[in-house]
Amino acid sequence: MTNAREVKVGVLGATGTVGQRFIALLAQHSFFVIHALGASARSAGKPYSKAVNWKQTQPIPSAVREMVVQECVPEHFKECAIVFSGLDADVAGDIEQAFRTAELAVFSNAKNFRRDPHVPLIVPLVNTSHFSMIPQQQRLHSPALKKGFIITNANCSTTAVVIPLAALERAFGPIESCIITTMQAISGAGYPGVSSMDIFDNIVPYISGEEEKIEWETLKILGGLTEGDDGLKAFDMHTKQPLRISASCNRVPVIEGHTECVSVRFARRPPPSPQQVREALQAYTSEAYAIGCPSAPRHTVFVHEEPDRPQPRLDRDYQAGAGVCVGRVRQCRVLDIKFVVLGNNVAIGAATSSIINAEYAVLKGLVGA
């Protein structure tokens, strides 16, 4: 384990919604130090306070107020050990690729590389074992890399649900079927986001691409790694015990916090009781917390006993939004067990995941200071 102190980091897409969240969290970090900020050519050359339309609840951190924003090119970030990407998907691919090629460790919130067969898709409270794919990613890159790599975190709605699913699979073995209905906050659409005329007094029963993301990403995250005859590792997409997922996604008039109603069927018969499920969720701990990642929550899953919890307004900021809250665990008459999970989409569903992933990489010696 590396003694992590003073690790210089950069933020790409620093003026956007996710970039602002990265900055707000990193400004308080125990060993990450913001060294460079990147944004579009329109913002480059300006002090950060002049380039950003700041929408966070706390003031712009003093450490970055007068920091000059750079264009998103590797030469401006060469002193950084880690680069966090809050870039929009329409520009993230080529930029993140360039930073990896320049031997920088990229931790991305964008979707562009999530389906890459050599890029780990990591929810840090679930599948840190997938970091073992990094050497292969570096070896297969042309030219081969020594330090550069890309790690992605999952879609915000996937992240919230996959944490309790992982806890249940650890305790009771494979899940074979899962039905998910989401009620997703408007902040998930970025700023300015959903039109007020569309969301006031309304629910929008469609979020483009969201259902497909949940159904596919969950398999990559919960699946393991296999090794072929050629010695190459591959993500097995949960094929050893096929998992069928049906997701329905809705946008609701809540600012932050994705709420999801989940029903699961276990391969094991008879299935666990609701009480056994509550106990397993409460007992679940992550490797990230165990090794001392400072942003990892002590309670990966907080289980509510009250019949009307979790609720976004009351529960989204518990543990700074770094874990998830589960309630209403009960028997399902169609599958086996059903419950409600709440995840803070702008914390563990976005920047916080990337930061914990980077903390894990530093503490495991995968990234140097």
Coordinates of C-alpha atoms in Angstrom, one line a residue:
M1 CA 0.0 0.0 0.0
T2 CA 1.3 3.4 -1.0
N3 CA 1.4 6.3 1.5
A4 CA -0.7 8.7 -0.5
R5 CA 0.3 12.3 0.0
E6 CA 0.0 15.3 -2.4
V7 CA -1.1 13.6 -5.6
K8 CA -1.5 16.2 -8.3
V9 CA -4.7 15.9 -10.3
G10 CA -6.4 17.6 -13.2
V11 CA -10.1 18.0 -14.1
L12 CA -11.4 17.9 -17.7
G13 CA -14.7 19.5 -18.4
A14 CA -14.1 21.6 -15.3
T15 CA -16.9 24.1 -16.1
G16 CA -19.7 21.6 -16.6
T17 CA -22.0 20.1 -14.0
V18 CA -19.9 17.0 -13.3
G19 CA -16.6 19.0 -13.5
Q20 CA -17.9 21.4 -10.8
R21 CA -18.8 18.5 -8.6
F22 CA -15.3 17.1 -9.0
I23 CA -13.8 20.4 -8.0
A24 CA -16.0 20.8 -5.0
L25 CA -15.0 17.3 -3.7
L26 CA -11.3 17.5 -4.6
A27 CA -10.9 20.9 -3.0
Q28 CA -11.5 19.2 0.4
H29 CA -9.5 16.0 -0.4
S30 CA -6.9 14.7 2.0
F31 CA -4.2 13.9 -0.7
F32 CA -5.5 14.9 -4.1
V33 CA -4.4 18.4 -5.1
I34 CA -6.0 20.2 -8.1
H35 CA -3.2 21.2 -10.3
A36 CA -4.8 21.9 -13.7
L37 CA -8.3 22.6 -15.1
G38 CA -9.4 21.9 -18.7
A39 CA -12.4 23.0 -20.6
S40 CA -13.4 24.1 -24.1
A41 CA -11.5 26.6 -26.2
R42 CA -14.2 29.2 -25.3
S43 CA -13.2 29.0 -21.6
A44 CA -9.4 28.4 -22.0
G45 CA -7.3 31.3 -20.9
K46 CA -9.8 32.7 -18.4
P47 CA -9.6 32.4 -14.6
Y48 CA -11.9 29.6 -13.5
S49 CA -14.2 32.1 -11.7
K50 CA -14.7 33.9 -15.0
A51 CA -15.1 30.8 -17.1
V52 CA -17.7 28.9 -15.0
N53 CA -21.4 29.3 -14.3
W54 CA -21.0 27.9 -10.8
K55 CA -24.1 25.9 -9.7
Q56 CA -22.9 24.2 -6.5
T57 CA -24.2 24.9 -3.0
Q58 CA -20.8 26.1 -1.7
P59 CA -18.7 28.9 -3.1
I60 CA -16.0 28.3 -5.7
P61 CA -13.0 26.9 -3.7
S62 CA -10.3 29.5 -3.3
A63 CA -7.7 27.1 -4.6
V64 CA -9.2 27.3 -8.1
R65 CA -10.9 30.7 -8.3
E66 CA -8.0 32.3 -10.1
M67 CA -6.6 29.1 -11.7
V68 CA -6.4 29.7 -15.5
V69 CA -8.4 27.2 -17.5
Q70 CA -6.5 25.3 -20.2
E71 CA -7.6 23.6 -23.3
C72 CA -8.1 19.8 -22.9
V73 CA -4.7 18.8 -24.3
P74 CA -2.2 16.6 -22.5
E75 CA 0.7 19.0 -22.5
H76 CA -1.1 21.2 -20.0
F77 CA -1.6 18.3 -17.6
K78 CA 1.8 16.6 -17.8
E79 CA 2.6 17.2 -14.1
C80 CA -0.6 15.5 -13.1
A81 CA -0.6 11.9 -11.9
I82 CA -4.4 11.6 -12.4
V83 CA -6.9 13.3 -14.7
F84 CA -10.6 13.2 -13.9
S85 CA -12.9 13.5 -16.9
G86 CA -16.3 15.2 -16.5
L87 CA -16.5 15.8 -20.3
D88 CA -19.7 15.4 -22.3
A89 CA -19.8 12.2 -24.3
D90 CA -19.8 14.0 -27.6
V91 CA -16.1 15.1 -27.1
A92 CA -14.9 12.8 -24.4
G93 CA -13.7 9.9 -26.6
D94 CA -10.9 11.5 -28.5
I95 CA -9.7 13.6 -25.6
E96 CA -9.6 10.8 -23.1
Q97 CA -7.8 8.6 -25.7
A98 CA -5.2 11.3 -26.2
F99 CA -4.6 11.6 -22.5
R100 CA -4.2 7.9 -22.1
T101 CA -1.7 7.8 -25.0
A102 CA 0.2 10.6 -23.2
E103 CA 0.7 8.2 -20.3
L104 CA -1.9 9.8 -18.0
A105 CA -4.2 7.8 -15.7
V106 CA -7.8 8.9 -16.7
F107 CA -10.8 8.3 -14.5
S108 CA -13.8 9.1 -16.6
N109 CA -17.5 9.7 -15.8
A110 CA -18.3 9.7 -19.5
K111 CA -19.9 6.7 -21.3
N112 CA -17.5 6.5 -24.3
F113 CA -15.2 3.7 -23.1
R114 CA -17.7 1.7 -20.9
R115 CA -18.2 -0.9 -23.5
D116 CA -14.5 -1.2 -24.5
P117 CA -13.5 -4.8 -23.9
H118 CA -10.2 -3.8 -22.2
V119 CA -11.5 -0.9 -20.1
P120 CA -12.9 -1.7 -16.6
L121 CA -16.3 -0.3 -15.7
I122 CA -15.9 0.1 -12.0
V123 CA -18.4 0.9 -9.3
P124 CA -15.8 1.2 -6.5
L125 CA -18.1 -0.3 -3.8
V126 CA -18.6 -3.4 -5.9
N127 CA -16.0 -4.6 -8.4
T128 CA -12.5 -3.3 -7.7
S129 CA -11.2 -6.7 -8.8
H130 CA -11.6 -5.4 -12.4
F131 CA -8.6 -3.2 -11.9
S132 CA -6.6 -6.3 -12.8
M133 CA -7.5 -5.6 -16.5
I134 CA -5.3 -2.5 -16.5
P135 CA -2.0 -4.3 -17.5
Q136 CA -3.7 -5.9 -20.5
Q137 CA -5.2 -2.6 -21.6
Q138 CA -1.7 -1.0 -21.4
R139 CA -0.1 -4.0 -23.2
L140 CA -2.5 -4.0 -26.1
H141 CA -2.4 -0.3 -26.7
S142 CA -0.3 0.8 -29.7
P143 CA 2.3 1.8 -28.6
A144 CA 2.3 -0.2 -25.3
L145 CA 1.8 2.0 -22.3
K146 CA 3.6 2.1 -19.0
K147 CA 1.4 4.4 -16.9
G148 CA -1.5 5.5 -19.0
F149 CA -4.9 3.8 -18.7
I150 CA -8.7 4.6 -18.6
I151 CA -11.1 3.6 -15.9
T152 CA -14.7 4.4 -16.3
N153 CA -17.5 4.6 -13.7
A154 CA -21.0 3.6 -14.4
N155 CA -24.2 5.4 -15.3
C156 CA -25.8 7.0 -12.3
S157 CA -28.9 4.8 -12.2
T158 CA -26.8 1.7 -12.8
T159 CA -24.6 2.6 -9.9
A160 CA -27.4 2.9 -7.4
V161 CA -28.9 -0.5 -8.1
V162 CA -25.8 -2.5 -8.7
I163 CA -24.5 -1.9 -5.1
P164 CA -27.4 -3.8 -3.3
L165 CA -27.4 -6.4 -6.1
A166 CA -23.7 -7.1 -5.5
A167 CA -24.4 -7.4 -1.8
L168 CA -27.2 -9.9 -2.4
E169 CA -25.1 -12.0 -4.8
R170 CA -22.2 -12.1 -2.3
A171 CA -24.5 -13.4 0.4
F172 CA -26.9 -15.6 -1.6
G173 CA -25.3 -16.5 -4.9
P174 CA -26.4 -15.5 -8.4
I175 CA -29.5 -13.4 -9.2
E176 CA -31.2 -14.7 -12.3
S177 CA -33.9 -12.1 -12.9
C178 CA -34.3 -8.4 -11.9
I179 CA -37.0 -5.8 -12.7
I180 CA -36.1 -2.2 -12.1
T181 CA -38.2 0.9 -12.2
T182 CA -36.4 4.2 -11.8
M183 CA -37.5 7.7 -10.6
Q184 CA -34.6 9.8 -11.7
A185 CA -33.7 13.3 -10.6
I186 CA -33.5 16.2 -13.1
S187 CA -29.8 16.9 -12.2
G188 CA -29.0 13.6 -14.0
A189 CA -29.7 15.5 -17.3
G190 CA -27.1 18.2 -16.5
Y191 CA -27.5 21.9 -16.7
P192 CA -29.8 23.5 -17.8
G193 CA -31.3 20.0 -18.2
V194 CA -35.0 19.2 -18.6
S195 CA -37.3 22.1 -19.5
S196 CA -39.5 23.4 -16.7
M197 CA -42.5 23.0 -18.9
D198 CA -41.7 19.3 -19.3
I199 CA -41.0 18.4 -15.7
F200 CA -43.3 20.7 -13.5
D201 CA -46.4 18.8 -12.5
N202 CA -45.2 15.9 -14.6
I203 CA -43.3 12.6 -14.9
V204 CA -41.5 11.9 -18.2
P205 CA -41.5 8.1 -18.8
Y206 CA -38.5 8.0 -21.1
I207 CA -34.8 8.8 -20.8
S208 CA -32.9 8.2 -24.0
G209 CA -30.5 5.2 -23.7
E210 CA -31.0 4.9 -20.0
E211 CA -32.7 1.5 -19.9
E212 CA -30.2 -0.1 -22.2
K213 CA -27.3 1.3 -20.0
I214 CA -28.7 -0.3 -16.8
E215 CA -29.4 -3.6 -18.5
W216 CA -25.9 -3.9 -20.1
E217 CA -23.7 -2.2 -17.6
T218 CA -25.0 -4.3 -14.7
L219 CA -23.8 -7.4 -16.4
K220 CA -20.3 -6.1 -16.9
I221 CA -20.0 -4.9 -13.4
L222 CA -21.4 -7.9 -11.6
G223 CA -19.7 -10.4 -14.0
G224 CA -16.2 -11.7 -13.5
L225 CA -13.1 -12.0 -15.6
T226 CA -12.2 -15.0 -17.6
E227 CA -8.9 -15.9 -19.3
G228 CA -8.8 -17.5 -22.8
D229 CA -6.3 -19.9 -24.4
D230 CA -4.4 -16.9 -25.7
G231 CA -3.9 -15.6 -22.2
L232 CA -6.2 -12.6 -22.7
K233 CA -8.7 -11.6 -20.0
A234 CA -12.3 -10.9 -20.9
F235 CA -15.3 -9.6 -18.9
D236 CA -17.7 -12.5 -18.7
M237 CA -20.9 -10.4 -18.6
H238 CA -22.4 -12.7 -15.9
T239 CA -22.7 -15.5 -18.4
K240 CA -21.8 -18.3 -15.9
Q241 CA -25.3 -17.6 -14.5
P242 CA -27.3 -15.6 -17.0
L243 CA -28.9 -12.5 -15.5
R244 CA -32.0 -11.1 -17.1
I245 CA -32.7 -7.5 -16.4
S246 CA -35.7 -5.4 -17.4
A247 CA -35.5 -1.6 -16.7
S248 CA -38.0 1.2 -17.0
C249 CA -36.7 4.7 -16.5
N250 CA -38.6 7.8 -15.6
R251 CA -37.6 11.5 -15.0
V252 CA -39.3 13.0 -12.0
P253 CA -39.4 16.5 -10.4
V254 CA -36.7 15.9 -7.9
I255 CA -33.4 17.8 -8.0
E256 CA -31.0 15.2 -6.7
G257 CA -31.3 11.5 -5.8
H258 CA -32.4 8.6 -8.0
T259 CA -35.0 6.3 -6.4
E260 CA -35.4 2.8 -7.9
C261 CA -37.9 0.1 -7.2
V262 CA -36.3 -3.3 -7.6
S263 CA -37.5 -6.9 -7.7
V264 CA -35.2 -9.9 -7.8
R265 CA -35.3 -13.6 -8.3
F266 CA -32.4 -15.7 -6.9
A267 CA -31.1 -18.9 -8.6
R268 CA -30.9 -20.5 -5.2
R269 CA -34.0 -22.2 -4.0
P270 CA -35.5 -21.6 -1.5
P271 CA -34.7 -17.9 -1.7
P272 CA -33.6 -15.9 1.3
S273 CA -36.2 -14.3 3.6
P274 CA -36.7 -10.5 3.7
Q275 CA -35.0 -10.4 7.1
Q276 CA -32.0 -12.4 5.7
V277 CA -31.8 -9.9 2.9
R278 CA -31.8 -6.9 5.3
E279 CA -29.0 -8.4 7.3
A280 CA -26.9 -9.2 4.2
L281 CA -27.3 -5.6 2.9
Q282 CA -26.4 -4.1 6.2
A283 CA -23.3 -6.4 6.6
Y284 CA -22.0 -5.6 3.1
T285 CA -18.7 -3.8 3.1
S286 CA -16.4 -2.7 0.2
E287 CA -12.8 -3.4 -0.4
A288 CA -12.4 0.4 -1.0
Y289 CA -13.4 1.1 2.5
A290 CA -11.4 -1.7 4.0
I291 CA -8.1 -0.5 2.5
G292 CA -8.7 3.1 3.6
C293 CA -10.0 5.0 0.6
P294 CA -11.0 8.3 2.4
S295 CA -14.1 8.9 0.3
A296 CA -15.5 5.4 0.7
P297 CA -18.5 5.2 3.0
R298 CA -18.5 3.2 6.2
H299 CA -22.0 2.0 5.5
T300 CA -22.0 0.9 1.9
V301 CA -25.7 0.1 2.2
F302 CA -27.8 1.8 4.9
V303 CA -31.0 -0.2 5.5
H304 CA -34.0 1.8 6.7
E305 CA -36.6 0.1 8.9
E306 CA -39.2 2.9 8.5
P307 CA -41.9 2.0 5.9
D308 CA -41.6 5.4 4.1
R309 CA -37.9 5.5 3.6
P310 CA -35.6 6.2 1.7
Q311 CA -36.7 9.5 0.4
P312 CA -34.5 11.8 -1.8
R313 CA -34.8 15.0 0.2
L314 CA -34.2 13.3 3.5
D315 CA -31.5 10.6 2.6
R316 CA -29.5 11.7 -0.5
D317 CA -26.8 13.5 1.5
Y318 CA -26.2 10.8 4.2
Q319 CA -22.5 10.0 4.2
A320 CA -22.1 12.8 1.7
G321 CA -24.0 10.7 -0.8
A322 CA -21.2 8.2 -1.1
G323 CA -23.3 5.1 -0.2
V324 CA -26.8 4.0 -1.0
C325 CA -29.9 3.7 1.2
V326 CA -32.3 0.8 0.9
G327 CA -35.8 0.4 2.4
R328 CA -39.1 -1.5 2.1
V329 CA -37.4 -4.9 1.8
R330 CA -40.2 -7.4 1.5
Q331 CA -41.4 -10.5 -0.3
C332 CA -42.3 -10.3 -3.9
R333 CA -45.2 -12.4 -5.1
V334 CA -43.9 -12.5 -8.7
L335 CA -40.1 -12.9 -8.1
D336 CA -38.6 -13.4 -4.7
I337 CA -37.7 -10.1 -3.0
K338 CA -38.4 -6.4 -3.7
F339 CA -37.0 -3.2 -2.2
V340 CA -36.4 0.5 -2.8
V341 CA -32.9 1.9 -3.3
L342 CA -31.8 5.5 -3.3
G343 CA -28.5 6.7 -4.7
N344 CA -27.2 10.3 -4.9
N345 CA -26.8 10.6 -8.7
V346 CA -24.3 13.5 -8.5
A347 CA -22.2 11.9 -5.8
I348 CA -21.7 8.1 -5.8
G349 CA -23.5 8.2 -9.2
A350 CA -20.9 10.4 -10.7
A351 CA -17.8 12.3 -9.3
T352 CA -17.6 10.4 -6.0
S353 CA -17.2 7.1 -7.8
S354 CA -14.4 8.4 -10.0
I355 CA -12.6 9.8 -7.0
I356 CA -12.9 6.6 -4.9
N357 CA -11.6 4.6 -8.0
A358 CA -8.6 6.9 -8.1
E359 CA -8.0 6.7 -4.4
Y360 CA -8.1 2.9 -4.7
A361 CA -5.6 3.0 -7.6
V362 CA -3.2 5.2 -5.6
L363 CA -3.4 3.1 -2.4
K364 CA -2.8 -0.1 -4.5
G365 CA 0.2 1.4 -6.2
L366 CA -1.3 1.5 -9.7
V367 CA -0.7 5.3 -9.9
G368 CA 2.3 7.2 -8.5
A369 CA 2.4 10.6 -7.1

